[in-house]
């Protein structure tokens, strides 16, 4: 007999959060960290659109699906986002059949763990949904698996006149147009929301102009990191990143981010910062029905 999935109430979601342990060791799980952060932000009112958190069973769940409850009321940058966390393949299979997902619509599976790809592809075949070879960005999850952060003043920079502070909403257009996927109204909306709602770290030059920055996504990862070309090689991105790591640790978050396979420069920089990655953290951003 097939068990019915269950959408959690707010009180049940709080219980689920208390059951999660974010590990500062080799067993870190990016999907668990995303679940924890998204649930926390939703319960705190930092995610103003409706969301559903669905489990394969309750209270002894083995898989969780979360996505927008009503795509029409969600912002354009989030309405197609779908997330999964599981410890049981059977649990994943059950949630893939959830009626919360219309598999024929535009969807973005965010950082879907590669160890579930076979199960996902089997499900998509049954749904008649083609596999999007050109719309799947494979990444490593880079974790900062330490519970302390080096002091930011220990970072070597060539200019001691810079300051570090959060980004301002008026910098949203600059951040958007410098991101390789940016320059659209949808991305500008996403950037403005992230800057206005969550922590960010920006290095400003002596005239108060932003030169290097990194943001925080609503699901807990760091992203959209960038340094203006004329200011590279000065240690500014390390300064911004270490500041962001410190903020995450103060809030009890596991600092993590995603590095696409072809981005060797980012891999080198984050290795120097103390990040590490393992095969278990391999994942993909998968765009369906594009």
PDB file of C-alpha atoms in Angstrom:
ATOM      1  CA  UNK A   1       0.000   0.000   0.000  1.00  0.00           C
ATOM      2  CA  UNK A   2       1.389   3.410  -0.988  1.00  0.00           C
ATOM      3  CA  UNK A   3       1.808   5.844   1.895  1.00  0.00           C
ATOM      4  CA  UNK A   4       0.498   9.373   1.471  1.00  0.00           C
ATOM      5  CA  UNK A   5       2.958  12.241   1.653  1.00  0.00           C
ATOM      6  CA  UNK A   6       2.293  14.938   4.237  1.00  0.00           C
ATOM      7  CA  UNK A   7       2.507  18.719   4.058  1.00  0.00           C
ATOM      8  CA  UNK A   8       3.813  20.063   7.347  1.00  0.00           C
ATOM      9  CA  UNK A   9       2.117  22.678   9.476  1.00  0.00           C
ATOM     10  CA  UNK A  10       4.268  25.490  10.895  1.00  0.00           C
ATOM     11  CA  UNK A  11       4.517  23.727  14.265  1.00  0.00           C
ATOM     12  CA  UNK A  12       5.552  20.482  12.553  1.00  0.00           C
ATOM     13  CA  UNK A  13       8.105  22.404  10.503  1.00  0.00           C
ATOM     14  CA  UNK A  14       9.631  23.714  13.723  1.00  0.00           C
ATOM     15  CA  UNK A  15       9.860  20.135  15.003  1.00  0.00           C
ATOM     16  CA  UNK A  16      11.547  19.099  11.761  1.00  0.00           C
ATOM     17  CA  UNK A  17      14.090  21.899  12.169  1.00  0.00           C
ATOM     18  CA  UNK A  18      14.920  20.750  15.672  1.00  0.00           C
ATOM     19  CA  UNK A  19      15.623  17.288  14.282  1.00  0.00           C
ATOM     20  CA  UNK A  20      18.289  18.613  11.906  1.00  0.00           C
ATOM     21  CA  UNK A  21      21.914  18.758  12.946  1.00  0.00           C
ATOM     22  CA  UNK A  22      24.286  20.822  10.818  1.00  0.00           C
ATOM     23  CA  UNK A  23      27.631  19.047  10.980  1.00  0.00           C
ATOM     24  CA  UNK A  24      31.004  20.746  10.965  1.00  0.00           C
ATOM     25  CA  UNK A  25      32.739  17.592   9.787  1.00  0.00           C
ATOM     26  CA  UNK A  26      33.135  15.427   6.721  1.00  0.00           C
ATOM     27  CA  UNK A  27      29.472  14.403   6.837  1.00  0.00           C
ATOM     28  CA  UNK A  28      28.136  17.819   5.870  1.00  0.00           C
ATOM     29  CA  UNK A  29      25.016  17.740   3.717  1.00  0.00           C
ATOM     30  CA  UNK A  30      24.210  20.710   1.502  1.00  0.00           C
ATOM     31  CA  UNK A  31      20.590  19.629   1.029  1.00  0.00           C
ATOM     32  CA  UNK A  32      20.111  19.441   4.791  1.00  0.00           C
ATOM     33  CA  UNK A  33      21.727  22.856   5.206  1.00  0.00           C
ATOM     34  CA  UNK A  34      19.432  24.297   2.499  1.00  0.00           C
ATOM     35  CA  UNK A  35      16.403  22.757   4.209  1.00  0.00           C
ATOM     36  CA  UNK A  36      17.397  24.200   7.581  1.00  0.00           C
ATOM     37  CA  UNK A  37      18.040  27.697   6.228  1.00  0.00           C
ATOM     38  CA  UNK A  38      14.931  27.848   4.039  1.00  0.00           C
ATOM     39  CA  UNK A  39      12.704  26.650   6.880  1.00  0.00           C
ATOM     40  CA  UNK A  40      14.285  29.117   9.321  1.00  0.00           C
ATOM     41  CA  UNK A  41      13.876  32.037   6.916  1.00  0.00           C
ATOM     42  CA  UNK A  42      10.288  31.035   6.153  1.00  0.00           C
ATOM     43  CA  UNK A  43       9.323  30.772   9.818  1.00  0.00           C
ATOM     44  CA  UNK A  44      11.058  34.089  10.548  1.00  0.00           C
ATOM     45  CA  UNK A  45       9.057  35.838   7.818  1.00  0.00           C
ATOM     46  CA  UNK A  46      12.077  36.527   5.617  1.00  0.00           C
ATOM     47  CA  UNK A  47      10.473  34.490   2.834  1.00  0.00           C
ATOM     48  CA  UNK A  48       7.196  36.362   2.320  1.00  0.00           C
ATOM     49  CA  UNK A  49       5.688  34.041  -0.285  1.00  0.00           C
ATOM     50  CA  UNK A  50       3.871  30.816   0.568  1.00  0.00           C
ATOM     51  CA  UNK A  51       5.859  27.603   0.682  1.00  0.00           C
ATOM     52  CA  UNK A  52       5.039  23.953   1.205  1.00  0.00           C
ATOM     53  CA  UNK A  53       7.312  21.550   3.068  1.00  0.00           C
ATOM     54  CA  UNK A  54       6.299  17.967   2.338  1.00  0.00           C
ATOM     55  CA  UNK A  55       7.623  14.740   3.850  1.00  0.00           C
ATOM     56  CA  UNK A  56       7.302  11.108   2.814  1.00  0.00           C
ATOM     57  CA  UNK A  57       5.964  10.234   6.275  1.00  0.00           C
ATOM     58  CA  UNK A  58       5.725  11.794   9.713  1.00  0.00           C
ATOM     59  CA  UNK A  59       7.326  12.048  12.188  1.00  0.00           C
ATOM     60  CA  UNK A  60       9.947   9.494  11.113  1.00  0.00           C
ATOM     61  CA  UNK A  61      10.517  11.161   7.735  1.00  0.00           C
ATOM     62  CA  UNK A  62      13.267  10.064   5.352  1.00  0.00           C
ATOM     63  CA  UNK A  63      12.767  12.655   2.608  1.00  0.00           C
ATOM     64  CA  UNK A  64      11.643  16.275   2.347  1.00  0.00           C
ATOM     65  CA  UNK A  65      10.435  18.306  -0.631  1.00  0.00           C
ATOM     66  CA  UNK A  66       9.997  22.064  -0.451  1.00  0.00           C
ATOM     67  CA  UNK A  67       8.820  24.546  -3.054  1.00  0.00           C
ATOM     68  CA  UNK A  68       6.452  27.493  -3.588  1.00  0.00           C
ATOM     69  CA  UNK A  69       2.884  26.782  -2.550  1.00  0.00           C
ATOM     70  CA  UNK A  70       1.413  29.142  -5.143  1.00  0.00           C
ATOM     71  CA  UNK A  71       3.779  29.985  -7.990  1.00  0.00           C
ATOM     72  CA  UNK A  72       1.598  32.886  -9.140  1.00  0.00           C
ATOM     73  CA  UNK A  73       2.121  34.734  -5.841  1.00  0.00           C
ATOM     74  CA  UNK A  74       5.875  34.069  -5.628  1.00  0.00           C
ATOM     75  CA  UNK A  75       8.544  36.319  -7.124  1.00  0.00           C
ATOM     76  CA  UNK A  76       9.713  35.327 -10.587  1.00  0.00           C
ATOM     77  CA  UNK A  77      13.168  34.289  -9.368  1.00  0.00           C
ATOM     78  CA  UNK A  78      11.772  31.713  -6.916  1.00  0.00           C
ATOM     79  CA  UNK A  79       8.495  30.430  -8.351  1.00  0.00           C
ATOM     80  CA  UNK A  80      10.080  27.509 -10.231  1.00  0.00           C
ATOM     81  CA  UNK A  81      12.527  26.441  -7.492  1.00  0.00           C
ATOM     82  CA  UNK A  82      12.188  22.886  -6.175  1.00  0.00           C
ATOM     83  CA  UNK A  83      14.371  21.326  -3.463  1.00  0.00           C
ATOM     84  CA  UNK A  84      14.866  17.785  -2.166  1.00  0.00           C
ATOM     85  CA  UNK A  85      16.622  16.315   0.852  1.00  0.00           C
ATOM     86  CA  UNK A  86      16.550  12.586   1.512  1.00  0.00           C
ATOM     87  CA  UNK A  87      18.255   9.818   3.421  1.00  0.00           C
ATOM     88  CA  UNK A  88      16.228   7.042   1.765  1.00  0.00           C
ATOM     89  CA  UNK A  89      15.869   6.456  -1.963  1.00  0.00           C
ATOM     90  CA  UNK A  90      12.367   5.084  -1.367  1.00  0.00           C
ATOM     91  CA  UNK A  91      11.488   8.359   0.321  1.00  0.00           C
ATOM     92  CA  UNK A  92      12.803  10.295  -2.675  1.00  0.00           C
ATOM     93  CA  UNK A  93      10.759   8.140  -5.070  1.00  0.00           C
ATOM     94  CA  UNK A  94       7.628   8.815  -3.071  1.00  0.00           C
ATOM     95  CA  UNK A  95       8.117  12.585  -3.040  1.00  0.00           C
ATOM     96  CA  UNK A  96       8.871  12.680  -6.766  1.00  0.00           C
ATOM     97  CA  UNK A  97       5.255  11.547  -7.199  1.00  0.00           C
ATOM     98  CA  UNK A  98       3.940  14.440  -5.110  1.00  0.00           C
ATOM     99  CA  UNK A  99       1.064  16.433  -6.563  1.00  0.00           C
ATOM    100  CA  UNK A 100       2.837  19.585  -5.374  1.00  0.00           C
ATOM    101  CA  UNK A 101       4.965  19.430  -8.527  1.00  0.00           C
ATOM    102  CA  UNK A 102       3.700  19.813 -12.076  1.00  0.00           C
ATOM    103  CA  UNK A 103       6.462  18.061 -13.998  1.00  0.00           C
ATOM    104  CA  UNK A 104       5.335  19.522 -17.325  1.00  0.00           C
ATOM    105  CA  UNK A 105       5.844  23.127 -16.166  1.00  0.00           C
ATOM    106  CA  UNK A 106       9.016  25.197 -15.993  1.00  0.00           C
ATOM    107  CA  UNK A 107      11.027  23.896 -13.037  1.00  0.00           C
ATOM    108  CA  UNK A 108      14.448  24.422 -11.527  1.00  0.00           C
ATOM    109  CA  UNK A 109      15.762  21.666  -9.268  1.00  0.00           C
ATOM    110  CA  UNK A 110      18.172  23.531  -7.020  1.00  0.00           C
ATOM    111  CA  UNK A 111      21.466  21.760  -6.245  1.00  0.00           C
ATOM    112  CA  UNK A 112      19.918  18.317  -6.740  1.00  0.00           C
ATOM    113  CA  UNK A 113      22.393  15.705  -5.386  1.00  0.00           C
ATOM    114  CA  UNK A 114      23.897  13.629  -8.178  1.00  0.00           C
ATOM    115  CA  UNK A 115      23.442  10.414  -6.222  1.00  0.00           C
ATOM    116  CA  UNK A 116      19.717  10.705  -6.961  1.00  0.00           C
ATOM    117  CA  UNK A 117      20.000  11.287 -10.711  1.00  0.00           C
ATOM    118  CA  UNK A 118      19.135   7.713 -11.739  1.00  0.00           C
ATOM    119  CA  UNK A 119      15.951   7.814  -9.673  1.00  0.00           C
ATOM    120  CA  UNK A 120      15.093  11.258 -11.031  1.00  0.00           C
ATOM    121  CA  UNK A 121      15.657  10.240 -14.651  1.00  0.00           C
ATOM    122  CA  UNK A 122      13.464   7.169 -14.196  1.00  0.00           C
ATOM    123  CA  UNK A 123      10.692   9.391 -12.873  1.00  0.00           C
ATOM    124  CA  UNK A 124      11.068  11.929 -15.696  1.00  0.00           C
ATOM    125  CA  UNK A 125      10.860   9.117 -18.263  1.00  0.00           C
ATOM    126  CA  UNK A 126       7.563   7.995 -16.737  1.00  0.00           C
ATOM    127  CA  UNK A 127       6.312  11.594 -16.890  1.00  0.00           C
ATOM    128  CA  UNK A 128       7.405  12.007 -20.501  1.00  0.00           C
ATOM    129  CA  UNK A 129       9.756  14.852 -19.567  1.00  0.00           C
ATOM    130  CA  UNK A 130      13.004  14.962 -21.605  1.00  0.00           C
ATOM    131  CA  UNK A 131      16.344  15.141 -19.826  1.00  0.00           C
ATOM    132  CA  UNK A 132      17.790  18.671 -20.259  1.00  0.00           C
ATOM    133  CA  UNK A 133      21.424  18.003 -21.204  1.00  0.00           C
ATOM    134  CA  UNK A 134      22.053  21.662 -22.024  1.00  0.00           C
ATOM    135  CA  UNK A 135      20.295  22.989 -18.936  1.00  0.00           C
ATOM    136  CA  UNK A 136      21.998  21.118 -16.117  1.00  0.00           C
ATOM    137  CA  UNK A 137      24.923  22.878 -14.416  1.00  0.00           C
ATOM    138  CA  UNK A 138      27.001  20.376 -12.425  1.00  0.00           C
ATOM    139  CA  UNK A 139      28.678  21.712  -9.292  1.00  0.00           C
ATOM    140  CA  UNK A 140      30.740  20.814  -6.268  1.00  0.00           C
ATOM    141  CA  UNK A 141      29.448  21.907  -2.874  1.00  0.00           C
ATOM    142  CA  UNK A 142      32.242  23.771  -1.130  1.00  0.00           C
ATOM    143  CA  UNK A 143      31.895  23.617   2.659  1.00  0.00           C
ATOM    144  CA  UNK A 144      33.709  25.658   5.279  1.00  0.00           C
ATOM    145  CA  UNK A 145      34.015  22.840   7.813  1.00  0.00           C
ATOM    146  CA  UNK A 146      35.521  24.809  10.690  1.00  0.00           C
ATOM    147  CA  UNK A 147      33.794  26.427  13.639  1.00  0.00           C
ATOM    148  CA  UNK A 148      36.157  29.400  13.791  1.00  0.00           C
ATOM    149  CA  UNK A 149      37.091  32.008  11.208  1.00  0.00           C
ATOM    150  CA  UNK A 150      40.478  33.741  10.801  1.00  0.00           C
ATOM    151  CA  UNK A 151      40.364  37.416  11.696  1.00  0.00           C
ATOM    152  CA  UNK A 152      39.628  39.492   8.622  1.00  0.00           C
ATOM    153  CA  UNK A 153      42.536  41.803   9.380  1.00  0.00           C
ATOM    154  CA  UNK A 154      44.883  38.861   8.703  1.00  0.00           C
ATOM    155  CA  UNK A 155      43.985  38.979   5.012  1.00  0.00           C
ATOM    156  CA  UNK A 156      46.755  40.534   2.957  1.00  0.00           C
ATOM    157  CA  UNK A 157      45.522  43.409   0.793  1.00  0.00           C
ATOM    158  CA  UNK A 158      47.451  46.009  -1.139  1.00  0.00           C
ATOM    159  CA  UNK A 159      45.297  48.867   0.109  1.00  0.00           C
ATOM    160  CA  UNK A 160      44.471  49.602   3.745  1.00  0.00           C
ATOM    161  CA  UNK A 161      41.986  52.329   2.811  1.00  0.00           C
ATOM    162  CA  UNK A 162      39.173  49.936   1.935  1.00  0.00           C
ATOM    163  CA  UNK A 163      36.208  49.281   4.191  1.00  0.00           C
ATOM    164  CA  UNK A 164      33.857  46.314   4.446  1.00  0.00           C
ATOM    165  CA  UNK A 165      30.120  46.587   4.973  1.00  0.00           C
ATOM    166  CA  UNK A 166      26.880  45.119   3.602  1.00  0.00           C
ATOM    167  CA  UNK A 167      25.795  45.902   0.065  1.00  0.00           C
ATOM    168  CA  UNK A 168      23.120  48.562  -0.355  1.00  0.00           C
ATOM    169  CA  UNK A 169      19.910  48.085  -2.390  1.00  0.00           C
ATOM    170  CA  UNK A 170      21.071  50.715  -4.865  1.00  0.00           C
ATOM    171  CA  UNK A 171      23.960  48.392  -5.809  1.00  0.00           C
ATOM    172  CA  UNK A 172      21.543  45.749  -7.101  1.00  0.00           C
ATOM    173  CA  UNK A 173      21.856  46.742 -10.754  1.00  0.00           C
ATOM    174  CA  UNK A 174      25.668  46.573 -10.609  1.00  0.00           C
ATOM    175  CA  UNK A 175      25.577  43.132  -8.987  1.00  0.00           C
ATOM    176  CA  UNK A 176      23.035  41.898 -11.531  1.00  0.00           C
ATOM    177  CA  UNK A 177      24.855  43.059 -14.641  1.00  0.00           C
ATOM    178  CA  UNK A 178      28.209  41.632 -13.515  1.00  0.00           C
ATOM    179  CA  UNK A 179      26.769  38.139 -12.888  1.00  0.00           C
ATOM    180  CA  UNK A 180      27.018  35.869 -15.937  1.00  0.00           C
ATOM    181  CA  UNK A 181      23.320  34.977 -15.647  1.00  0.00           C
ATOM    182  CA  UNK A 182      22.290  38.521 -14.768  1.00  0.00           C
ATOM    183  CA  UNK A 183      21.214  41.673 -16.516  1.00  0.00           C
ATOM    184  CA  UNK A 184      17.496  40.809 -16.449  1.00  0.00           C
ATOM    185  CA  UNK A 185      14.641  42.255 -14.409  1.00  0.00           C
ATOM    186  CA  UNK A 186      14.206  38.851 -12.746  1.00  0.00           C
ATOM    187  CA  UNK A 187      17.800  38.794 -11.530  1.00  0.00           C
ATOM    188  CA  UNK A 188      17.615  42.421 -10.399  1.00  0.00           C
ATOM    189  CA  UNK A 189      14.533  41.511  -8.340  1.00  0.00           C
ATOM    190  CA  UNK A 190      16.408  38.572  -6.820  1.00  0.00           C
ATOM    191  CA  UNK A 191      19.465  40.658  -6.003  1.00  0.00           C
ATOM    192  CA  UNK A 192      17.423  43.478  -4.469  1.00  0.00           C
ATOM    193  CA  UNK A 193      15.540  40.977  -2.295  1.00  0.00           C
ATOM    194  CA  UNK A 194      18.761  39.270  -1.168  1.00  0.00           C
ATOM    195  CA  UNK A 195      20.522  42.541  -0.322  1.00  0.00           C
ATOM    196  CA  UNK A 196      17.488  43.904   1.525  1.00  0.00           C
ATOM    197  CA  UNK A 197      16.759  40.732   3.495  1.00  0.00           C
ATOM    198  CA  UNK A 198      19.936  38.742   4.153  1.00  0.00           C
ATOM    199  CA  UNK A 199      23.574  39.324   5.074  1.00  0.00           C
ATOM    200  CA  UNK A 200      26.041  40.382   2.412  1.00  0.00           C
ATOM    201  CA  UNK A 201      29.664  41.457   2.445  1.00  0.00           C
ATOM    202  CA  UNK A 202      31.134  44.140   0.215  1.00  0.00           C
ATOM    203  CA  UNK A 203      34.550  45.745   0.039  1.00  0.00           C
ATOM    204  CA  UNK A 204      34.345  49.483  -0.693  1.00  0.00           C
ATOM    205  CA  UNK A 205      37.203  51.610  -1.976  1.00  0.00           C
ATOM    206  CA  UNK A 206      38.231  54.893  -0.361  1.00  0.00           C
ATOM    207  CA  UNK A 207      35.535  56.730  -2.347  1.00  0.00           C
ATOM    208  CA  UNK A 208      32.800  54.384  -1.138  1.00  0.00           C
ATOM    209  CA  UNK A 209      32.437  52.465  -4.400  1.00  0.00           C
ATOM    210  CA  UNK A 210      31.760  48.686  -4.229  1.00  0.00           C
ATOM    211  CA  UNK A 211      34.649  46.690  -5.699  1.00  0.00           C
ATOM    212  CA  UNK A 212      34.142  43.107  -4.435  1.00  0.00           C
ATOM    213  CA  UNK A 213      31.151  41.360  -2.884  1.00  0.00           C
ATOM    214  CA  UNK A 214      29.330  38.162  -2.014  1.00  0.00           C
ATOM    215  CA  UNK A 215      25.637  37.604  -1.245  1.00  0.00           C
ATOM    216  CA  UNK A 216      23.500  35.118   0.680  1.00  0.00           C
ATOM    217  CA  UNK A 217      20.692  33.170  -1.011  1.00  0.00           C
ATOM    218  CA  UNK A 218      17.319  32.595   0.642  1.00  0.00           C
ATOM    219  CA  UNK A 219      18.116  28.860   0.826  1.00  0.00           C
ATOM    220  CA  UNK A 220      21.363  29.393   2.721  1.00  0.00           C
ATOM    221  CA  UNK A 221      24.212  29.213   0.230  1.00  0.00           C
ATOM    222  CA  UNK A 222      26.550  32.041  -0.599  1.00  0.00           C
ATOM    223  CA  UNK A 223      26.500  33.246  -4.188  1.00  0.00           C
ATOM    224  CA  UNK A 224      26.955  35.929  -6.842  1.00  0.00           C
ATOM    225  CA  UNK A 225      30.511  36.559  -5.637  1.00  0.00           C
ATOM    226  CA  UNK A 226      32.403  38.985  -7.862  1.00  0.00           C
ATOM    227  CA  UNK A 227      35.334  41.402  -7.979  1.00  0.00           C
ATOM    228  CA  UNK A 228      35.525  44.174 -10.549  1.00  0.00           C
ATOM    229  CA  UNK A 229      38.299  43.307 -13.055  1.00  0.00           C
ATOM    230  CA  UNK A 230      40.391  46.386 -12.286  1.00  0.00           C
ATOM    231  CA  UNK A 231      40.519  45.452  -8.592  1.00  0.00           C
ATOM    232  CA  UNK A 232      41.458  41.776  -8.871  1.00  0.00           C
ATOM    233  CA  UNK A 233      44.623  40.347  -7.356  1.00  0.00           C
ATOM    234  CA  UNK A 234      44.391  42.579  -4.281  1.00  0.00           C
ATOM    235  CA  UNK A 235      42.820  40.117  -1.813  1.00  0.00           C
ATOM    236  CA  UNK A 236      39.468  41.910  -1.732  1.00  0.00           C
ATOM    237  CA  UNK A 237      37.359  38.829  -2.420  1.00  0.00           C
ATOM    238  CA  UNK A 238      39.100  36.960   0.402  1.00  0.00           C
ATOM    239  CA  UNK A 239      38.276  39.870   2.682  1.00  0.00           C
ATOM    240  CA  UNK A 240      34.585  39.830   1.703  1.00  0.00           C
ATOM    241  CA  UNK A 241      34.392  36.028   1.943  1.00  0.00           C
ATOM    242  CA  UNK A 242      35.981  35.819   5.372  1.00  0.00           C
ATOM    243  CA  UNK A 243      33.551  38.447   6.600  1.00  0.00           C
ATOM    244  CA  UNK A 244      30.639  36.404   5.242  1.00  0.00           C
ATOM    245  CA  UNK A 245      32.001  33.228   6.849  1.00  0.00           C
ATOM    246  CA  UNK A 246      32.121  35.050  10.177  1.00  0.00           C
ATOM    247  CA  UNK A 247      28.487  36.153   9.803  1.00  0.00           C
ATOM    248  CA  UNK A 248      27.366  32.588   9.004  1.00  0.00           C
ATOM    249  CA  UNK A 249      29.186  31.150  12.002  1.00  0.00           C
ATOM    250  CA  UNK A 250      27.685  33.775  14.307  1.00  0.00           C
ATOM    251  CA  UNK A 251      24.200  32.791  13.110  1.00  0.00           C
ATOM    252  CA  UNK A 252      24.888  29.062  13.481  1.00  0.00           C
ATOM    253  CA  UNK A 253      24.811  28.418   9.735  1.00  0.00           C
ATOM    254  CA  UNK A 254      27.110  26.049   7.912  1.00  0.00           C
ATOM    255  CA  UNK A 255      28.980  28.222   5.361  1.00  0.00           C
ATOM    256  CA  UNK A 256      28.689  26.632   1.933  1.00  0.00           C
ATOM    257  CA  UNK A 257      28.471  27.544  -1.735  1.00  0.00           C
ATOM    258  CA  UNK A 258      28.367  25.890  -5.133  1.00  0.00           C
ATOM    259  CA  UNK A 259      31.228  25.886  -7.661  1.00  0.00           C
ATOM    260  CA  UNK A 260      30.534  24.910 -11.247  1.00  0.00           C
ATOM    261  CA  UNK A 261      32.841  22.288 -12.718  1.00  0.00           C
ATOM    262  CA  UNK A 262      34.509  24.663 -15.169  1.00  0.00           C
ATOM    263  CA  UNK A 263      35.201  27.429 -12.615  1.00  0.00           C
ATOM    264  CA  UNK A 264      38.750  26.537 -11.611  1.00  0.00           C
ATOM    265  CA  UNK A 265      39.521  30.081 -10.430  1.00  0.00           C
ATOM    266  CA  UNK A 266      36.736  29.933  -7.851  1.00  0.00           C
ATOM    267  CA  UNK A 267      37.923  26.480  -6.794  1.00  0.00           C
ATOM    268  CA  UNK A 268      41.449  27.790  -6.201  1.00  0.00           C
ATOM    269  CA  UNK A 269      40.285  30.848  -4.259  1.00  0.00           C
ATOM    270  CA  UNK A 270      37.944  28.915  -1.982  1.00  0.00           C
ATOM    271  CA  UNK A 271      40.494  26.214  -1.285  1.00  0.00           C
ATOM    272  CA  UNK A 272      42.804  28.965   0.012  1.00  0.00           C
ATOM    273  CA  UNK A 273      39.953  30.250   2.163  1.00  0.00           C
ATOM    274  CA  UNK A 274      39.642  26.856   3.866  1.00  0.00           C
ATOM    275  CA  UNK A 275      36.738  25.374   1.936  1.00  0.00           C
ATOM    276  CA  UNK A 276      36.708  21.714   0.930  1.00  0.00           C
ATOM    277  CA  UNK A 277      34.469  19.426  -1.110  1.00  0.00           C
ATOM    278  CA  UNK A 278      33.834  15.722  -1.520  1.00  0.00           C
ATOM    279  CA  UNK A 279      32.094  13.465  -4.010  1.00  0.00           C
ATOM    280  CA  UNK A 280      29.034  13.338  -1.736  1.00  0.00           C
ATOM    281  CA  UNK A 281      28.456  17.046  -2.342  1.00  0.00           C
ATOM    282  CA  UNK A 282      28.248  16.755  -6.124  1.00  0.00           C
ATOM    283  CA  UNK A 283      25.005  18.278  -7.366  1.00  0.00           C
ATOM    284  CA  UNK A 284      23.349  19.986 -10.312  1.00  0.00           C
ATOM    285  CA  UNK A 285      21.039  22.899 -11.024  1.00  0.00           C
ATOM    286  CA  UNK A 286      18.566  21.261 -13.392  1.00  0.00           C
ATOM    287  CA  UNK A 287      16.209  23.337 -15.552  1.00  0.00           C
ATOM    288  CA  UNK A 288      13.268  21.374 -16.919  1.00  0.00           C
ATOM    289  CA  UNK A 289      10.929  22.173 -19.822  1.00  0.00           C
ATOM    290  CA  UNK A 290      12.890  25.250 -20.886  1.00  0.00           C
TER     291      UNK A 290
END
